[in-house]
mmCIF file of C-alpha atoms in Angstrom:
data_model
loop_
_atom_site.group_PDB
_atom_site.id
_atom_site.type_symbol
_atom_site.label_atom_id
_atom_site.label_comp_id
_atom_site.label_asym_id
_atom_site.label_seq_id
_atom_site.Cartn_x
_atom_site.Cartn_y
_atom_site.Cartn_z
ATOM 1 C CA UNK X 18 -3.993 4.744 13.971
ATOM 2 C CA UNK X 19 -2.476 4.738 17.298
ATOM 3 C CA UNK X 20 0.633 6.974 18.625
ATOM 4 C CA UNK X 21 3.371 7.968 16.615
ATOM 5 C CA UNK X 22 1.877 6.478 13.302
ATOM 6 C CA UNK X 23 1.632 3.141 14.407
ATOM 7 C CA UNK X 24 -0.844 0.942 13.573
ATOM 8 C CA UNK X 25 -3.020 -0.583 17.100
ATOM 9 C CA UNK X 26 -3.799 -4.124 17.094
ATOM 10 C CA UNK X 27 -7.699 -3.916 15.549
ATOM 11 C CA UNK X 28 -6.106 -1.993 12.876
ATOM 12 C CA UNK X 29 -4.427 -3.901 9.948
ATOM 13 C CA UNK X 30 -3.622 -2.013 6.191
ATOM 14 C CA UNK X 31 -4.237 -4.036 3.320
ATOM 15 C CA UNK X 32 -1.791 -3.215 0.528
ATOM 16 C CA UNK X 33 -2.733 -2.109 -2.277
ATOM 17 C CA UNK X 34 -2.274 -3.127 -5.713
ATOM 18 C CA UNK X 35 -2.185 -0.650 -8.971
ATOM 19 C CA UNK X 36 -4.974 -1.083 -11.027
ATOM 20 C CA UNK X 37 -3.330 -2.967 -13.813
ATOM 21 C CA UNK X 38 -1.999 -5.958 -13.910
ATOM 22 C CA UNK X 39 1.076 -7.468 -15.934
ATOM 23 C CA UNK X 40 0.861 -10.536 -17.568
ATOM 24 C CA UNK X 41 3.775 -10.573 -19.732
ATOM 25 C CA UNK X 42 6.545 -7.735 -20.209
ATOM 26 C CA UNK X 43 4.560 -6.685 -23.568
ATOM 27 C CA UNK X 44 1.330 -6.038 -22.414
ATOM 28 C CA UNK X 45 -0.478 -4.511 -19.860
ATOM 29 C CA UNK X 46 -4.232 -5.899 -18.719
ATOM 30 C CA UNK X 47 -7.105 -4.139 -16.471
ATOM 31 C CA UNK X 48 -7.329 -6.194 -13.500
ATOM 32 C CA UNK X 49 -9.646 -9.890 -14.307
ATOM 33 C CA UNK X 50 -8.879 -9.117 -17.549
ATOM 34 C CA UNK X 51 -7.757 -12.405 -19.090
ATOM 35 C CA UNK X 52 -5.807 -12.993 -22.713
ATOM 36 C CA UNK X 53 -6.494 -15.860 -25.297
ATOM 37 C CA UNK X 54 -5.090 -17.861 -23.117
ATOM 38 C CA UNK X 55 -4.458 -20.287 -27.155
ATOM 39 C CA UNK X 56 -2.020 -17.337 -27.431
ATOM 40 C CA UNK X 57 -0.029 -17.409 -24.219
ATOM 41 C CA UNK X 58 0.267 -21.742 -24.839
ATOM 42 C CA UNK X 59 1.082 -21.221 -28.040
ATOM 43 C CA UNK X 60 4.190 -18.634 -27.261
ATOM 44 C CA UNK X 61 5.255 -20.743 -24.039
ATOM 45 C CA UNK X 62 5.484 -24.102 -26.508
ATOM 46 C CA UNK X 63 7.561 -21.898 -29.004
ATOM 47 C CA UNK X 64 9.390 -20.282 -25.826
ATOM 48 C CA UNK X 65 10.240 -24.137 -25.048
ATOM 49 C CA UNK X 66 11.373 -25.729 -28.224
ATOM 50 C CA UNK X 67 13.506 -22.392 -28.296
ATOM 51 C CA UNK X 68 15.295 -23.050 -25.142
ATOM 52 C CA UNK X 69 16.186 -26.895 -25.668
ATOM 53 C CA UNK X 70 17.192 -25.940 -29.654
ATOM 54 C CA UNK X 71 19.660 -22.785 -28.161
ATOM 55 C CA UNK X 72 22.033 -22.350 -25.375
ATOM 56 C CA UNK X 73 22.424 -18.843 -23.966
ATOM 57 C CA UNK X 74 24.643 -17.104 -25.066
ATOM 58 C CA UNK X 75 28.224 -16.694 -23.416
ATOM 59 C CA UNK X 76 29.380 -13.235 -21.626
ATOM 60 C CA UNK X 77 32.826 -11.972 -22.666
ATOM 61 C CA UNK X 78 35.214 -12.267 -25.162
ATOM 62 C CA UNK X 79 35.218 -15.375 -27.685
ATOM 63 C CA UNK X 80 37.540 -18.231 -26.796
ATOM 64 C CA UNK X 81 39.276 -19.305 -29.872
ATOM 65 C CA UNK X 82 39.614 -22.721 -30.508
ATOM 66 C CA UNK X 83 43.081 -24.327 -29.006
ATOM 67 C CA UNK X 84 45.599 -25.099 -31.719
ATOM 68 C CA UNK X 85 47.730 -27.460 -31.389
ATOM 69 C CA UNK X 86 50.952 -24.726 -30.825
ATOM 70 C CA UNK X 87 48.729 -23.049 -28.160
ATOM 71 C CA UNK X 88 47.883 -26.176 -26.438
ATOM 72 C CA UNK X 89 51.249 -26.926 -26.330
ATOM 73 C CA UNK X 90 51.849 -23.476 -25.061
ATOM 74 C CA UNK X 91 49.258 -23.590 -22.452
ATOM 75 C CA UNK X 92 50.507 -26.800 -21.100
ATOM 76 C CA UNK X 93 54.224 -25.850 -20.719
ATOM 77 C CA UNK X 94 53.039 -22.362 -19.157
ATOM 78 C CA UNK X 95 51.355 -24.642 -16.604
ATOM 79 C CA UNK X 96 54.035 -26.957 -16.210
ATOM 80 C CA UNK X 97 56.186 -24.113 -15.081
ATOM 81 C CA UNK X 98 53.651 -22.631 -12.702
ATOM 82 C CA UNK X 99 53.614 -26.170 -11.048
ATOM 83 C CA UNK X 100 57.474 -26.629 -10.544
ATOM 84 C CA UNK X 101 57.469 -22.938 -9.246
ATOM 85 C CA UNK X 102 54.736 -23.701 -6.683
ATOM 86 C CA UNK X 103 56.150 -27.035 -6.299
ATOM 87 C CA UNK X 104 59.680 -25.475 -5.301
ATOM 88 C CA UNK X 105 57.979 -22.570 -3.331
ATOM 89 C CA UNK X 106 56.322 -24.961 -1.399
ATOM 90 C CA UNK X 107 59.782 -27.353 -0.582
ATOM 91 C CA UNK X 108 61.578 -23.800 0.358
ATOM 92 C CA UNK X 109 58.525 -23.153 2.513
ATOM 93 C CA UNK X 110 58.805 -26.719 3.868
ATOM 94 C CA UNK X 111 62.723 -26.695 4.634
ATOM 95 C CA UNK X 112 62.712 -23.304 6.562
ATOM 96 C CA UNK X 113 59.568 -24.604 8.845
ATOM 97 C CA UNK X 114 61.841 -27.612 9.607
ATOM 98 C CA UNK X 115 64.547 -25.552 10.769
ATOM 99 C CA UNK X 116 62.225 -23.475 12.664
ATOM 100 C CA UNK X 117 61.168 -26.656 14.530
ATOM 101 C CA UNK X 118 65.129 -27.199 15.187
ATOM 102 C CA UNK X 119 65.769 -23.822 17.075
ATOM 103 C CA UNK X 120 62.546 -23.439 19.133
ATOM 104 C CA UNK X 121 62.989 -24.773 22.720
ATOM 105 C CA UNK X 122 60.250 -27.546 22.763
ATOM 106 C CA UNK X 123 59.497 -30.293 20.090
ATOM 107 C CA UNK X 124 57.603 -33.060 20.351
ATOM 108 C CA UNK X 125 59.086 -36.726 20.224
ATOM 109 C CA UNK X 126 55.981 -38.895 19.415
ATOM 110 C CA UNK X 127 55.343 -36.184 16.243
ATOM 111 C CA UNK X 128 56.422 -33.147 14.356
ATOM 112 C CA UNK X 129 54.830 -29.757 15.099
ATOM 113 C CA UNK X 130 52.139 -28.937 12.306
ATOM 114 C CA UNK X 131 53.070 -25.832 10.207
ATOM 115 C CA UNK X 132 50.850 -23.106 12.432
ATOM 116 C CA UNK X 133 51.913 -25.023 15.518
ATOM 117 C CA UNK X 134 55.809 -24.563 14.619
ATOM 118 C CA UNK X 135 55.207 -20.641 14.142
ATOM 119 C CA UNK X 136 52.650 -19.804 17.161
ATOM 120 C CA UNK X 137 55.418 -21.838 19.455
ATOM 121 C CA UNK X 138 58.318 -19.560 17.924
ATOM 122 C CA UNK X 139 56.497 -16.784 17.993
ATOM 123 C CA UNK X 140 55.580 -16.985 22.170
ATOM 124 C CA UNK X 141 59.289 -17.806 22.202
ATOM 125 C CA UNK X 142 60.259 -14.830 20.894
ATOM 126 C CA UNK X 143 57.762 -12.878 23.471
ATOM 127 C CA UNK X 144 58.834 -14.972 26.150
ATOM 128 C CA UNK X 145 62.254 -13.877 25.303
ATOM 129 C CA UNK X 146 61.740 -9.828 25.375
ATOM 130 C CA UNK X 147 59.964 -10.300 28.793
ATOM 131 C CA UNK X 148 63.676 -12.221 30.201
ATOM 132 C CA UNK X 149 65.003 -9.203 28.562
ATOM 133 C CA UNK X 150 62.365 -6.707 29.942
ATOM 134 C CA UNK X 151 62.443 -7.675 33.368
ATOM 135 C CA UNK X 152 65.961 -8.965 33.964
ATOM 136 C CA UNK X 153 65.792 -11.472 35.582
ATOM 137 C CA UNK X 154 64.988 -15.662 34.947
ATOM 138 C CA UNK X 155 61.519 -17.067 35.055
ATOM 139 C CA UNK X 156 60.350 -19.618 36.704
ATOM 140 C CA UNK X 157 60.715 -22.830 34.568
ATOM 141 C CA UNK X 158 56.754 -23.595 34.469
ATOM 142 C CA UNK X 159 55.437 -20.206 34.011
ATOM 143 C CA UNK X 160 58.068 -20.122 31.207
ATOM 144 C CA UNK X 161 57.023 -23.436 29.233
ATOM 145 C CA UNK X 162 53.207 -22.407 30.181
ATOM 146 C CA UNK X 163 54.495 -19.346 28.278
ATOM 147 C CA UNK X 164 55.719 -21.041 25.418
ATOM 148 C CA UNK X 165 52.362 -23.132 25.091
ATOM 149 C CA UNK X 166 50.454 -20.563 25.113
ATOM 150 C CA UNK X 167 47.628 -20.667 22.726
ATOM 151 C CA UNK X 168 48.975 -24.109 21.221
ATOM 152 C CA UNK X 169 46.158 -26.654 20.149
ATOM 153 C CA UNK X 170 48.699 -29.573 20.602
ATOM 154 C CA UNK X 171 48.701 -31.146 24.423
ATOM 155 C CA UNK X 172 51.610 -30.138 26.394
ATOM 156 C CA UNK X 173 52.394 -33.387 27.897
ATOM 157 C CA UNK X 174 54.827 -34.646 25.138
ATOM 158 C CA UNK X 175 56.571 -31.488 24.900
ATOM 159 C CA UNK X 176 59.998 -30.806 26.281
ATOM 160 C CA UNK X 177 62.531 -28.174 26.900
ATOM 161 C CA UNK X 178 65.262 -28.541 23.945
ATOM 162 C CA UNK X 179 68.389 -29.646 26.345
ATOM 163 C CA UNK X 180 66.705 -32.545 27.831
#
């Protein structure tokens, strides 16, 4: 061995591997040691036509068969999960489109994707607190450079609100 326990190139450890051998979970064998090898056919045929006959079986709790009355139940519970998503998602919808109605720039060729409307509003917002920071007005291009910040959108079709 070389320095610091480790090994030098010419040297190479072989592992090593206990003296007996397992062929199956039941039984333990000296090493070359081989079984009826009739036996170990024989139990991987039966282990076979076991498998195909039987599906494993299921983790958990039984699932009882659906009655007509649950069914039922089951399928208005969904229905009403739907129209509340449904109606989350139109809320969700109308207050992005009046967000796109206050923010300074909007796009006439195409409306502002979701993400786009709120990472415009929210460098509008910042640009905002720095007027009010620093007092005084900023120049109009660092301002709509400002307001594009981080947008994925080109800039080119976007304009300030009063034009």
């Amino acid at each position: 061995m070389g320095a610091k326990g480790c090994l030098s190139s010419g040297e190479m450890r072989m592992p090593r591997f206990p003296r007996e051998v397992s062929l199956s979970p039941w039984e333990v064998k000296e090493e070359g040691e081989l079984g009826g090898e009739e036996e170990e056919e024989e139990e991987e045929e039966e282990g076979l036509e076991e498998a195909e006959g039987e599906r494993p079986k299921k983790r958990g709790p039984k699932k009882r068969k659906m009655t007509k009355a649950r069914l039922e139940r089951s399928k208005l519970r969904r229905q009403k999960a739907n129209a509340r998503e449904r109606n989350r998602m139109h809320d969700l919808n109308a207050a992005l489109d009046n967000l796109r109605k206050v923010v300074p720039c909007y796009s006439k060729t195409q409306k502002l994707s979701k993400i786009e409307t709120l990472r415009l509003a929210k460098n509008y917002i910042w640009a905002l607190s720095e007027i009010l920071r620093s007092g005084k007005r900023p120049d109009l291009v660092s301002y709509v450079q400002t307001l594009c910040k981080g947008l994925s959108q080109p800039t080119t079709n976007l304009t300030p609100r009063g034009s």
